[in-house]
Structures are given as C-alpha cells and as structure tokens.
XYZ file of C-alpha atoms in Angstrom:
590
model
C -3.039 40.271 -26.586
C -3.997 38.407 -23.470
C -4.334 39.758 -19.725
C -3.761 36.261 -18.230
C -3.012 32.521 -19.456
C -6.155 30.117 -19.526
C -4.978 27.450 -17.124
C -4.319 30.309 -14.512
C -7.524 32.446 -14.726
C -8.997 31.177 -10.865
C -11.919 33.348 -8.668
C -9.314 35.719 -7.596
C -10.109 36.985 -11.219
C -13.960 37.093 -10.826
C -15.647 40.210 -12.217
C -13.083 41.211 -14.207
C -12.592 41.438 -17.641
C -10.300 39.654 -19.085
C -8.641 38.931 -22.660
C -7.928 35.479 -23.389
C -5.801 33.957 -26.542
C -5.330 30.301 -27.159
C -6.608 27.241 -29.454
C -10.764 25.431 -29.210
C -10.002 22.552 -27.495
C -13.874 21.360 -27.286
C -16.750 23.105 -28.609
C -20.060 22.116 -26.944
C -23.558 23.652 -28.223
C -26.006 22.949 -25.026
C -29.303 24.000 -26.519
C -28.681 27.935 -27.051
C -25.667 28.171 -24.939
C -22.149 27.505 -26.523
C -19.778 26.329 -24.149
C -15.672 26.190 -25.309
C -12.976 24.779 -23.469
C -10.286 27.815 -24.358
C -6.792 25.489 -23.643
C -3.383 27.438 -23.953
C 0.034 25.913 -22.306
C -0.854 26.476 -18.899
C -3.978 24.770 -18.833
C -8.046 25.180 -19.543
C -10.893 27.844 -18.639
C -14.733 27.257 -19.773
C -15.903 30.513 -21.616
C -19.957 30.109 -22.668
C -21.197 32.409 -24.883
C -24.750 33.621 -24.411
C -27.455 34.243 -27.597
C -27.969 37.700 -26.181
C -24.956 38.807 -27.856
C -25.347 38.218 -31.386
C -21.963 38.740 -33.045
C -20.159 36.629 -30.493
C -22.421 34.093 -30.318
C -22.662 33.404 -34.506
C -19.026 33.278 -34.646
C -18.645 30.539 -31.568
C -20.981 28.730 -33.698
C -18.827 28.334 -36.074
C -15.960 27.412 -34.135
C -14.606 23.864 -34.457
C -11.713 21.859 -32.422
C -7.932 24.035 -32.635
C -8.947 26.696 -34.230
C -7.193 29.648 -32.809
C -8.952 32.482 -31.035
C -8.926 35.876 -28.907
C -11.518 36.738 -26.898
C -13.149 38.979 -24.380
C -14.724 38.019 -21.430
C -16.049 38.380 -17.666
C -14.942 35.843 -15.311
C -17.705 34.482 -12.854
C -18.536 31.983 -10.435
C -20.027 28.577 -12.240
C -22.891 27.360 -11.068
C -23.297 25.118 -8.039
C -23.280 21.932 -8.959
C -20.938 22.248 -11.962
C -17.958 23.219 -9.957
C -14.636 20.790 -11.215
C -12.343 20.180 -8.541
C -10.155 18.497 -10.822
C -8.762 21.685 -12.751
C -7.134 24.808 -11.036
C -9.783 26.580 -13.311
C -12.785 24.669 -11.633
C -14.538 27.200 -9.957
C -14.905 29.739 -12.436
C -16.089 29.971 -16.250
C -15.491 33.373 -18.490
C -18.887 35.064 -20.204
C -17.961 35.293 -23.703
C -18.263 39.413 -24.095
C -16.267 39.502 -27.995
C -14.455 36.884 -29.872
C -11.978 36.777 -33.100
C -10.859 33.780 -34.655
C -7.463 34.382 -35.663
C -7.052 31.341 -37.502
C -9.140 28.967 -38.966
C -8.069 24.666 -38.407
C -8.508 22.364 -41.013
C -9.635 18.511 -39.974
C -6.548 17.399 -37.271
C -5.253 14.505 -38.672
C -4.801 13.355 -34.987
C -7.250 11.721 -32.678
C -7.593 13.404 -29.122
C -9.878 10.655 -28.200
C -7.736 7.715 -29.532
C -4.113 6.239 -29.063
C -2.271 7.595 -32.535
C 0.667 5.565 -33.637
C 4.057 7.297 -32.873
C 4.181 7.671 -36.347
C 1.959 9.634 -36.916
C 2.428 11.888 -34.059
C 5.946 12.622 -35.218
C 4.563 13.402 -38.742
C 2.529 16.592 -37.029
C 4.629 16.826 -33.720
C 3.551 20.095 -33.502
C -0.093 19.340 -32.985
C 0.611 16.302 -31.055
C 3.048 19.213 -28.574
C -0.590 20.571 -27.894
C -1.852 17.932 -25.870
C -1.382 19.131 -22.221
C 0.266 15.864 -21.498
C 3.206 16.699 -24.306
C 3.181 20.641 -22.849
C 3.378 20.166 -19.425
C 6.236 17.456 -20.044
C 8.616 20.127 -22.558
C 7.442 22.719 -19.622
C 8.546 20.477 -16.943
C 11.796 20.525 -18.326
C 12.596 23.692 -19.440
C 12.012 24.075 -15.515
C 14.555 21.494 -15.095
C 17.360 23.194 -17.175
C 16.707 26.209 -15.301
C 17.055 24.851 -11.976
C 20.504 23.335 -13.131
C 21.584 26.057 -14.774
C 20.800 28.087 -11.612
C 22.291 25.829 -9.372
C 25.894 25.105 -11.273
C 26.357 29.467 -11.583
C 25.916 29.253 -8.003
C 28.068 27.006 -7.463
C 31.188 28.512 -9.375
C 31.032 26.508 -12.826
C 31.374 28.156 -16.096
C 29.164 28.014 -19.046
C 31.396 27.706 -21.762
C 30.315 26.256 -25.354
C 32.861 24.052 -27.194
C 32.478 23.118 -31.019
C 29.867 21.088 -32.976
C 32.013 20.906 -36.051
C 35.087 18.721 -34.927
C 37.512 15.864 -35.124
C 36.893 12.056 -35.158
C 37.803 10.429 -32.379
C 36.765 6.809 -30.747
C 34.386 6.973 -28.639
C 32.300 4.290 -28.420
C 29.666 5.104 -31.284
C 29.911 6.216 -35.146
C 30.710 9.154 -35.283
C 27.805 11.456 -37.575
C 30.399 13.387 -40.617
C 30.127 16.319 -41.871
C 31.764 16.719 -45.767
C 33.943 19.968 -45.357
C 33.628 22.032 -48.886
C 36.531 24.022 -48.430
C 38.673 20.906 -48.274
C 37.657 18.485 -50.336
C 37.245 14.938 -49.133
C 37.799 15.707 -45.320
C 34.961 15.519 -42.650
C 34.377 17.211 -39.326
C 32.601 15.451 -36.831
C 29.879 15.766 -34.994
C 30.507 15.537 -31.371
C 29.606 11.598 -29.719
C 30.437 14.379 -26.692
C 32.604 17.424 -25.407
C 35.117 15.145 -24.074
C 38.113 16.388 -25.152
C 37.548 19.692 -25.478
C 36.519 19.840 -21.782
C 39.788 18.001 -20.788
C 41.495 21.100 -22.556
C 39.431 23.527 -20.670
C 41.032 22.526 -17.801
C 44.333 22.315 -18.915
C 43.034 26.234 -19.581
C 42.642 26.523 -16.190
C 38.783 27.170 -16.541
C 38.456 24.565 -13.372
C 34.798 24.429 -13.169
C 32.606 24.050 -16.794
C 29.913 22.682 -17.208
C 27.485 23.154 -20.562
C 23.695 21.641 -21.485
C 24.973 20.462 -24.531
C 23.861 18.183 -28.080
C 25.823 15.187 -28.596
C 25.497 12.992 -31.743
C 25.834 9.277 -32.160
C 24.919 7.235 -34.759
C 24.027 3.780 -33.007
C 21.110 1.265 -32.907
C 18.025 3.152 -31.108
C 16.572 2.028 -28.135
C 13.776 3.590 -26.228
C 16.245 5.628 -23.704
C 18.514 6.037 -27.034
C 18.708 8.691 -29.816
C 20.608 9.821 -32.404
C 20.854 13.396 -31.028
C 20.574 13.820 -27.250
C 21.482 16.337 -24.411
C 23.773 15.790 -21.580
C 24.659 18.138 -18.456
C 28.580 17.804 -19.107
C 30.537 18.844 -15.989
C 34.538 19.040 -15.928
C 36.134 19.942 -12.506
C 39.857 20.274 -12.000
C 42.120 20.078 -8.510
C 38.753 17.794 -6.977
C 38.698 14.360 -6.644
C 36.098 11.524 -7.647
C 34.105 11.990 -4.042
C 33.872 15.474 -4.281
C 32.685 15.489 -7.751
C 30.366 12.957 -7.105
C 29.464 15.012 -4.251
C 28.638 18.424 -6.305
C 26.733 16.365 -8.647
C 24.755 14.328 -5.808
C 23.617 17.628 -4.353
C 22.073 18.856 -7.655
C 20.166 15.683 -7.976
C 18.450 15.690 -4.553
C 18.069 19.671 -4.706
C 16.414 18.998 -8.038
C 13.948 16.766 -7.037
C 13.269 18.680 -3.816
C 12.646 21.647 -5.413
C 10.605 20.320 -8.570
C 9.188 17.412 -7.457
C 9.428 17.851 -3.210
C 10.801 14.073 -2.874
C 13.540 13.738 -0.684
C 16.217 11.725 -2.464
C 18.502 11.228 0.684
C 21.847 10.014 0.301
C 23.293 8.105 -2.454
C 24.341 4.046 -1.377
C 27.750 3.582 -3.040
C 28.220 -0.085 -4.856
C 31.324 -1.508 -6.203
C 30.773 -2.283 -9.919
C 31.715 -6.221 -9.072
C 29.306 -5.850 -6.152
C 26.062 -4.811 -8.822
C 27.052 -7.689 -11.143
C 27.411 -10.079 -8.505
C 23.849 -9.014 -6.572
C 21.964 -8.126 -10.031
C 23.917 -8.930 -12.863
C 23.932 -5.378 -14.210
C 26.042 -1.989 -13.461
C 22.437 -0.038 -13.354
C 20.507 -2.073 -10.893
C 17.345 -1.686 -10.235
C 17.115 -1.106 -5.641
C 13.360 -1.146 -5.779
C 13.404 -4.785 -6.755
C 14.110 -7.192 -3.479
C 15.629 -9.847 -5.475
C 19.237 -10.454 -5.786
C 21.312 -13.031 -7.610
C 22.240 -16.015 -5.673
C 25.482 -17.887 -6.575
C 25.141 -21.224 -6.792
C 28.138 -22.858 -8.312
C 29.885 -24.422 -5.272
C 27.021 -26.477 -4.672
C 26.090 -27.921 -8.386
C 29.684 -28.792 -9.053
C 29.781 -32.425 -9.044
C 26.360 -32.992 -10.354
C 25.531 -35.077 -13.158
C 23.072 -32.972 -14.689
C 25.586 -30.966 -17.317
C 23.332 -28.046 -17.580
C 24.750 -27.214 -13.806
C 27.593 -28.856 -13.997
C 29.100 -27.323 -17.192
C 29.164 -23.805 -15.885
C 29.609 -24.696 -12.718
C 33.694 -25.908 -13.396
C 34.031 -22.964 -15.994
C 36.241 -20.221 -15.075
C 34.300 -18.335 -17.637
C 30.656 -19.808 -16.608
C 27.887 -18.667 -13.937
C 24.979 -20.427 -12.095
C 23.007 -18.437 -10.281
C 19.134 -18.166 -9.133
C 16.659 -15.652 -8.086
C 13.859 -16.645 -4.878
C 10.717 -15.209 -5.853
C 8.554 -14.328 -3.197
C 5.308 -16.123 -3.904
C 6.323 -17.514 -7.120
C 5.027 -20.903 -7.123
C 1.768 -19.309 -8.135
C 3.545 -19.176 -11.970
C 1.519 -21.802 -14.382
C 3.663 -23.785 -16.481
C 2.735 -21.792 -19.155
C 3.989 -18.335 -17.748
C 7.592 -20.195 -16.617
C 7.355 -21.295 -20.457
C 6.879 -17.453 -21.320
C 9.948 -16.335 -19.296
C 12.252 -19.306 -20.539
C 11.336 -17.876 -23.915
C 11.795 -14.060 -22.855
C 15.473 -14.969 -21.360
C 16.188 -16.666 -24.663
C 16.110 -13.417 -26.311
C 19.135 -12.369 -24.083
C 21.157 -15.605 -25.346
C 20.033 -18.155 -22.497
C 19.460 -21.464 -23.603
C 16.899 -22.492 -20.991
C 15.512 -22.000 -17.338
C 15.218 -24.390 -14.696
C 13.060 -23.622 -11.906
C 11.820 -25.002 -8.351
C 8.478 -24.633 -6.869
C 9.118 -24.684 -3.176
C 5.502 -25.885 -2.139
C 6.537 -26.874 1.615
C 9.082 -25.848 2.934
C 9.139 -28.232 5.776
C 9.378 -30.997 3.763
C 12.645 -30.377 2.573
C 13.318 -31.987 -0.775
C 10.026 -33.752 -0.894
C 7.950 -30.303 -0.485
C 9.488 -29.071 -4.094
C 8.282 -29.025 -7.563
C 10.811 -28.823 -10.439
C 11.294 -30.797 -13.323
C 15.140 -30.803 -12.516
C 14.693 -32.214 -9.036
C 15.522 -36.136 -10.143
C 19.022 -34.753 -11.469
C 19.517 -33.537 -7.787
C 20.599 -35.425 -4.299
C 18.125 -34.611 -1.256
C 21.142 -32.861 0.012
C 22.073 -30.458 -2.743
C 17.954 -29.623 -3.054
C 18.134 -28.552 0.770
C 21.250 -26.687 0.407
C 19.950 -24.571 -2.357
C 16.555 -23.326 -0.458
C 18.600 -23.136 3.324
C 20.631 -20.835 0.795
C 17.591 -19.153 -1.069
C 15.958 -18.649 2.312
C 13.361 -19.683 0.518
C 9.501 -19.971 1.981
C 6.285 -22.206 0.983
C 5.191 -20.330 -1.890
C 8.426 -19.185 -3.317
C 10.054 -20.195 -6.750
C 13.499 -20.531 -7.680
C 14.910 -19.842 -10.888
C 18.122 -21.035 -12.444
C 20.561 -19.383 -14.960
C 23.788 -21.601 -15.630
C 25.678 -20.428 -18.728
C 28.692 -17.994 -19.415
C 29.463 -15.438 -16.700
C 28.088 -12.886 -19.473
C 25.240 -14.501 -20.399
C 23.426 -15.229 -17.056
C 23.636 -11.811 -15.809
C 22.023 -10.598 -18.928
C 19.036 -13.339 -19.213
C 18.860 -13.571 -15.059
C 19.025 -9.832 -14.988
C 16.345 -9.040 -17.322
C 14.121 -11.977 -15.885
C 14.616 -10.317 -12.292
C 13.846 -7.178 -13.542
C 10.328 -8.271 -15.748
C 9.077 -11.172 -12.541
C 9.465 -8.069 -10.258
C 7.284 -6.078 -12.745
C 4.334 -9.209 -12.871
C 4.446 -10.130 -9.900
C 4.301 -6.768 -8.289
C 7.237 -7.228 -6.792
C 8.728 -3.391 -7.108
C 9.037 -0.717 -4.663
C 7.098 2.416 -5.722
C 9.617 5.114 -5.145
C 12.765 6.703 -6.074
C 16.128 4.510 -5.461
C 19.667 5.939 -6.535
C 23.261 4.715 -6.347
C 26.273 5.229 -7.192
C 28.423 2.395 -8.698
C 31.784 3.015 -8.532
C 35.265 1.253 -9.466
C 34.947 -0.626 -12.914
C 37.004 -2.223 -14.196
C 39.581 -0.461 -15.916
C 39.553 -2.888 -19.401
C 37.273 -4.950 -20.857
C 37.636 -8.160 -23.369
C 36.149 -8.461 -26.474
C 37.080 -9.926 -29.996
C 40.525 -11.086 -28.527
C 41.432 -7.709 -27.245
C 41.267 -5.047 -24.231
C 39.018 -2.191 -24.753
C 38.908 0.842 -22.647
C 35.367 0.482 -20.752
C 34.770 3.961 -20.342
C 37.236 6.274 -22.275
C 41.057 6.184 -23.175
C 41.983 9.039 -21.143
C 40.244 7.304 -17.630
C 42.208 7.072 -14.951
C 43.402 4.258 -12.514
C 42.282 4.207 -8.655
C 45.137 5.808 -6.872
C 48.095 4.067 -5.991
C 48.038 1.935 -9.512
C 51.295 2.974 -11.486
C 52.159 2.767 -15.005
C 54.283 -0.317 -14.574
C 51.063 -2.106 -12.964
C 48.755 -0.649 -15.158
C 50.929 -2.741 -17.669
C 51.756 -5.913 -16.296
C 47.983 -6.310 -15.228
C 45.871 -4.591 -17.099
C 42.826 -6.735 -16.350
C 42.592 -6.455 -13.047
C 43.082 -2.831 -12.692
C 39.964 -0.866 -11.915
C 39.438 2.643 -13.425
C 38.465 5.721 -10.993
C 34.876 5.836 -12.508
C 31.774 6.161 -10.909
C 27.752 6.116 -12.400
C 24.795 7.298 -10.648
C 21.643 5.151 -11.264
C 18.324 5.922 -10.667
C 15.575 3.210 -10.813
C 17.488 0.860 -12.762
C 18.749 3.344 -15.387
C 22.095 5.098 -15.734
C 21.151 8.622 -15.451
C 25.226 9.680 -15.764
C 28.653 8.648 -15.416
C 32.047 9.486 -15.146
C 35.755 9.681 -13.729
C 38.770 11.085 -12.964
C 40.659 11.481 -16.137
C 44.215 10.767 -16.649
C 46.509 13.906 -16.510
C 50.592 12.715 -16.782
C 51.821 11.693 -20.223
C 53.980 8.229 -18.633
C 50.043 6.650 -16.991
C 48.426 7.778 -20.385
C 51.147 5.558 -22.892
C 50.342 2.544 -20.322
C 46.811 2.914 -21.145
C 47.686 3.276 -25.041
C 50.207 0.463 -24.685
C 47.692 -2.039 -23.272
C 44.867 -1.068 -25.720
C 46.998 -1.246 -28.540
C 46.955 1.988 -29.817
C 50.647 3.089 -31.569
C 52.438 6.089 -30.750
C 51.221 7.191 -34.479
C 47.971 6.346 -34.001
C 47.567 7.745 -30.827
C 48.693 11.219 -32.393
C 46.645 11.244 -35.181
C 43.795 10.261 -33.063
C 44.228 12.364 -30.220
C 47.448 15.008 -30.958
C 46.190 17.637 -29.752
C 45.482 16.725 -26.058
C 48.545 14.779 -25.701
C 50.263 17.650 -26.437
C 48.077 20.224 -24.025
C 48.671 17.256 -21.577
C 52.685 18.463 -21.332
C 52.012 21.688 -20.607
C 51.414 21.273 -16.910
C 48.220 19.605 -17.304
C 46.447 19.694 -13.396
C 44.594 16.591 -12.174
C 40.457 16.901 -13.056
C 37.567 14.773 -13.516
C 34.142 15.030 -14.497
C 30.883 13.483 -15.067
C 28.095 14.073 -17.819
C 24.493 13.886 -16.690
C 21.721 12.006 -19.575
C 19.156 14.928 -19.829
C 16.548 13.064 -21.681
C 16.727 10.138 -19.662
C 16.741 12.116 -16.475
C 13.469 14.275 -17.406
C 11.801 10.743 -18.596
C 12.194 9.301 -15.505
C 11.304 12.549 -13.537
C 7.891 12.934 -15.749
C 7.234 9.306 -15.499
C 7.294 9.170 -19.895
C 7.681 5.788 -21.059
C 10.490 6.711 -23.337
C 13.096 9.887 -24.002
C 11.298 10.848 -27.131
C 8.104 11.849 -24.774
C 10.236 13.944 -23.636
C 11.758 15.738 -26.910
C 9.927 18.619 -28.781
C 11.067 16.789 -32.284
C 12.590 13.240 -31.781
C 13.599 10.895 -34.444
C 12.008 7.496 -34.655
C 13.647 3.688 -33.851
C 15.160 3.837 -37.237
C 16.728 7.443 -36.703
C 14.635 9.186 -39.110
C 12.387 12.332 -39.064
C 9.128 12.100 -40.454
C 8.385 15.537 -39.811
C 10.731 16.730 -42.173
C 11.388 13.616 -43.944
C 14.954 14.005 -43.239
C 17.038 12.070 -43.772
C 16.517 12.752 -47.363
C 18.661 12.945 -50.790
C 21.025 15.835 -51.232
C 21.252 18.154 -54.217
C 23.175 16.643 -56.931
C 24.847 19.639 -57.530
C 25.391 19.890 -54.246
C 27.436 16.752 -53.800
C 29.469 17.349 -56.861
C 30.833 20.919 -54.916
C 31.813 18.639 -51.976
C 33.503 15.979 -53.798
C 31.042 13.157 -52.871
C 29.798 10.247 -55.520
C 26.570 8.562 -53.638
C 26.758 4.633 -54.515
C 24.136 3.717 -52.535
C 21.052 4.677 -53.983
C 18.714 3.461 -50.739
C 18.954 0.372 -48.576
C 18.481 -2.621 -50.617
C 19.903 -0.499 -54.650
C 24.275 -0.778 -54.228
C-alpha cells in the first residue's frame, strides 16, 4: 500500500509519485489550501491538498487528528522560506493527487498538547505508542535486541529457551504461581529468572547460552522495577569471572558505538568494600566528584554524642561529603535535605559552612561548631580539602544507615547543585561479600549456588562465613546496576558449606533445589554467567525517566494493568476446576 515511509520521503524523491499510508497527525486549513502533517513510525511529511482537485480536496476537509489514511501524491520542493531544517522531511512537501480515509478516529481521549497522567496513558497505551517520542524509543530498542542478538551468534553463544512454567525456588522475590489443573492444589512458577535451568545447560555441555528472556517477580515497584521485565541472561562454562566480564564488556561498548557512536572505553574495576566506603552504595554514581569521607578517628572523644556514639560503635559510621561551593545552601534548603535523608532512616544532618578557609576554625559556620575543639574543626577541613565556599555535611549513625541517607544526599546535592558530569561512566564492582546479616541470620547476597574467590575452601567457607567474599561482579552505568553476576559453584562438598552456613537442611535443600544437586554429580564443569537488565539498559540509553517509557504495555506502581484491567476476578467456575476457594474478596473485604 505505500511506496515509501513518511519520515523517509526526502528530495531524492522529488517528482515522483508516491503512495503514502499512515495516521493525521495535524490538519491545518490555510485559506483554500489544506495542509496535513501525514506521521507514520519513521517520522512526518507535509502533503497540501490543492482546491483544483475536487474529490481530494472535500475529503481532506473532513479529515480530523489520527484518522487513518492512504494517499497519492507528487513530492516537490517547498517553498523558500518554509524550508524546516529540523525534520529529515524539511525540504520537501507531497501534492495531494488522491486520498482514502481508511478509518475514521473518534475524539482521542489523550492530549498531544498537554502532559497526560501515566494513568491515563496506560489506559490507551496504544495511542499514547503513537507519539514519535514513545515510537522512536520501542524502535530504538528493537535495534538494541538486534545488535545483541547479532553480536552473541557471532560470538559462539546459543539461543536456547528454557521454561516459563516451573518450580519455586528462593530467589530473592515472590515468586508469581500458577494453579496447575491437572494436579490439583500444586503451582508452577513463574520464573524470578532462568537461573537454574541455565546452570543445567551447562552441565549439558551447551557452554555458551545466552536468551532475551521474561522474568517475573512479584515485589514493591520502583521506577527501574516491574513486575515482568527482560534480561540478556548469559551462562558460559570452562571461562572464568574476567573473561566473562570481558565478553560482556565488549558488547556494551560495541553497543553504544554502534547505536549511539559514544566511546565507552574501558571499564574501572571497584572492590564492593571500596564503593561503600567512597559512596556508600554498590552502584555508584562516577559522574558525581564527591566521595564519602570517614571521619570517625577524629570525633571519637568528643562530647557531642551525636559523633561520639557512632564514632566507638563497631556497628556505627560518621562520615561527610565537601561540597564544592556549598556554603551558598540557605538554611532553609540544608533544612530540606535533613528532611530528604530522614526518609532513608537518618535522624539528622550536621553541616559546616567553610566561609574562610584561612581562618581556620574561626572562618566556619555550623551550628555544631561549639561541640568541637579548634583542633578537631581544622582536622576535619585539612581532611575535607575543603575551600572558602565549600560545605560539609555529616552523617553519624549505623554503618547501614549513613551510606543510605549520605548516599542519596550525595547523589540529589550533585543533581542541585550541578555538580554531575554529563556523560557516560561504567564500572565494574566486583568481590561482595559472600553473606549478608539480617534478622539474626546469614543470607546468600547474590544466589545460593555463588561461588567463593578462588583459593577459599569448604572448611573456610565454614568457619568464616562472614568474611568470605563471593566471585561476583556488577557492571554499573551512571549510578544504576545495569547487570550482575558470578561464577557459580560447581562441586557438591563447596555447595553443602554454603547450605550449611545459610541454614538450609539436607531435606530442604532437596526439595528446594533436587534437581541441580543431582545434575551437579554428574561431572558438572566450572561456569559462570551474568544477566544483563534490558529495560533498565534501553532507559538509560534513550535517556526515559523510567523503564516503563521504555515498555510497549507496562504495569503501573501498584502492578496493575489498566489497559486490560488485569489483574481482575477469575471465573467462578473456573476456580472451582482448579481447586481454589478465593477468601479475599479485594484489599480491605477478608
């Protein structure tokens, strides 16, 4: 039905013919002459239909915003003066020669010319998809799936599914279940991902897989969160943690070469104690100067118990943050970021205006200054390096608590104060820690099935458990996690130390995970892996403020659909095959 796509008719076309198909985007009557803007998913062309021919012209005049056309027309220079160098289509305009409305739009409940709530746009996502903002972004990365896909057949991996209907097993998140009919009251699973099931594709010897694949988990949404997402998953046997990180490194920079021609460079590697020690968070933000400053040693013996609480707890952290140029903040803005920290369990923030630096102690600002010796106040700017202008700002509270509040402040100062490089910073963070604590016991911080960095055995893995770091490694990209894995465990003796340690009984570790313990003993090789975020990846490539610009038909915060109104109330009848009584009639009816 067409000869060429709107957005790419340009003067190489001019004097021909052409046939055109697409939706009204604007309909403009200029005394005589109708003028359309013609949009389809590669862009815009102006067609303007003359009077002269009468059957065209009476049916543009009745045309009205998305209804959907065909036309004929001749392409042709636009006048001077009315050239746009803003669209790839600028330079030419069609003649309107025949036109058929193929279908008729009724009033779009959407506002081109306003901000629509999210709502709303979910409700008709698939007139919101229209907008070339929406287009170009699912276009953008469809080109992005290709490029992988491309690049991981070139590169020897296999493209091999694994199953959406599956077993439970702990993995961070609910799991979404799935009521099986044909054995009533048992669930499948939906995949949280294809861990295990890549683990046994290697044990198949498939040593290279990798799949662009759904994963479900049913947590609290945030705006890089949902409850159905895609992931790159890559499983590689016989390599090491370098050399996977090293396949995956080269995708990343060839993919933003190739689709977006920015040079990535190489990857900085950072030791996971090294990002919370500098930033306070295992995704740190590089385009942000600041960095935590530890402060401890020097507040120890002070009176003020604020410091001086933290300061002789094991458990506890004081650190601070030199703004550059900070001492600008009004009381009421270092008000407004003592509130913002609270959210992230911070009971306060004490700050220092360093207004001359010369001065020493009598050149600051701070309403904690008369709690501090002359001495300690000079210590704490020699150690800030801090300049006339600059602000410090204090977080002294559990170890836990001030990299949270501190990191988050760091993170929204640098924002304000336009304090962040604009540009494109990765890392890799490598060598967590193996175990984490929480509710009185050791939890695995990545999976069960992680393994050790060499030269930890079994017996250590045991007697220490929480100092042992894992063979795990993230890649960040501005401050988000964009993907992460490790080296899994492969011999039955390192994975019962791991069970051992997290608790997990010989019983329960078989009815959890049976059936790749047992592929395990059947000479199992060593492999490792890594899943790339999809979503997350494209939102940050397409500069989308969150991944559900970047998904033909997200859910909302609250993980429902209001396209389709889903989730919504089975079929009685329906139920009653399955086996299932519903008690819960909504949220607030038991």
């Amino acid at each position: 039905m067409r000869t060429v796509y709107c957005g790419q008719v340009t003067s190489e076309y001019e004097g021909q013919e052409i046939d055109l198909v697409g939706w009204v985007n604007r309909r403009r009557d200029l005394g005589g002459v109708i003028f359309i803007d013609l949009r389809d998913r590669e862009g815009i062309v102006q067609v303007v239909f003359d009077p002269d021919r009468e059957d065209s012209f009476a049916i543009a005049n009745t045309l009205r915003n998305e209804f959907c056309v065909k036309l004929r027309g001749k392409v042709r220079p636009r006048p001077q003066g009315q050239i746009n160098k803003d669209m790839i289509t600028g330079k030419i305009e069609v003649l309107g020669l025949e036109l058929e409305i193929l279908n008729r739009s009724a009033p779009v409940p959407l506002d081109s010319n306003q901000e629509n709530s999210e709502e709303l746009r979910l409700k008709y996502r698939y007139i919101d998809l229209r907008r070339p903002e929406m287009t170009q972004r699912l276009m953008f990365r469809s080109k992005v799936t290709s490029f992988i896909r491309r690049y991981m057949d070139d590169h020897g991996f296999l493209d091999i599914e694994t199953p959406i209907l599956t077993k439970a097993t702990p993995e961070g998140a609910r799991d979404y279940l799935v009521p099986s009919r044909t054995n009533r009251g048992k669930f499948f699973a939906l995949p949280q991902s294809p861990q295990l099931f890549k683990q046994l594709l290697m044990v198949a010897g498939m040593d290279r897989y990798y799949q662009i694949v759904k994963c479900f988990r049913d947590e609290d949404l945030r705006a890089d969160r949902q409850p159905e997402f895609t992931q790159v998953d890559i499983e590689t046997s016989f390599m090491t943690s370098e050399e996977v990180r090293e396949v995956t490194e080269a995708l990343l920079r060839n993919l933003f070469n190739q689709l977006l021609n920015v040079e990535l460079g190489d990857f900085p590697i950072m030791t996971w104690h090294e990002a919370m020690r500098l930033y306070g968070s295992d995704k740190p933000d590089l385009r942000n100067p600041m960095q935590f400053i530890d402060v401890a040693d020097l507040l120890k013996d002070v009176e003020f118990k604020v410091f001086a609480g933290p300061a002789n707890d094991p458990k506890g952290r004081v650190a601070m943050l030199c703004v550059p140029g900070g001492a600008q903040l009004s009381r009421k803005q270092l008000d407004e970021y003592t509130k913002y920290i609270g959210k992230y369990g911070a009971k306060g923030m004490a700050w220092m205006k360093i207004n001359d630096v010369n001065a020493g102690a009598e050149g600051v600002q701070s309403p904690v200054a008369k709690f501090l010796t002359t001495e300690i106040i000079e210590s704490l700017i020699k150690r800030a390096n801090a300049q006339s202008g600059d602000i410090l700002l204090f977080g002294a509270d559990s170890y836990n608590v001030v990299c949270d509040a501190i990191g988050a402040l760091r993170l929204k100062v640098g924002e304000d104060l336009g304090l962040v490089e604009q540009c494109w910073k990765p890392l890799w963070v490598v060598d967590f820690p193996m175990f984490e604590e929480a509710d009185g016991r050791l939890w695995a911080m990545h999976h069960p099935f992680t393994a050790p960095i060499p030269g930890v055995t079994a017996q250590q893995l045991r007697e220490n458990p929480a100092n042992v770091l894992s063979n795990a490694y993230d890649v960040v990209l501005n401050g988000f996690e964009i993907g992460g894995g490790s080296v899994r465990i492969h011999q039955q003796e390192m994975q019962s130390a791991a069970f051992e340690v997290l608790g997990i009984s010989e019983e329960e570790a078989q009815d959890k995970f049976g059936f790749l313990l047992q592929a395990l003993q059947f000479g199992a090789p060593p492999h490792a892996g890594l899943a790339l975020g999809l979503d997350r990846l494209v939102m940050l490539m397409t500069g989308a403020a969150n991944i559900r610009e970047v998904m033909a038909f997200p859910k909302t915060t609250t993980a429902g659909c209001p396209l389709t109104d889903a989730p919504s109330v089975a079929n009685p009848e329906v139920l009653k095959e399955l086996g299932i009584a519903v008690t819960v009639k909504d949220n607030n009816d038991a």
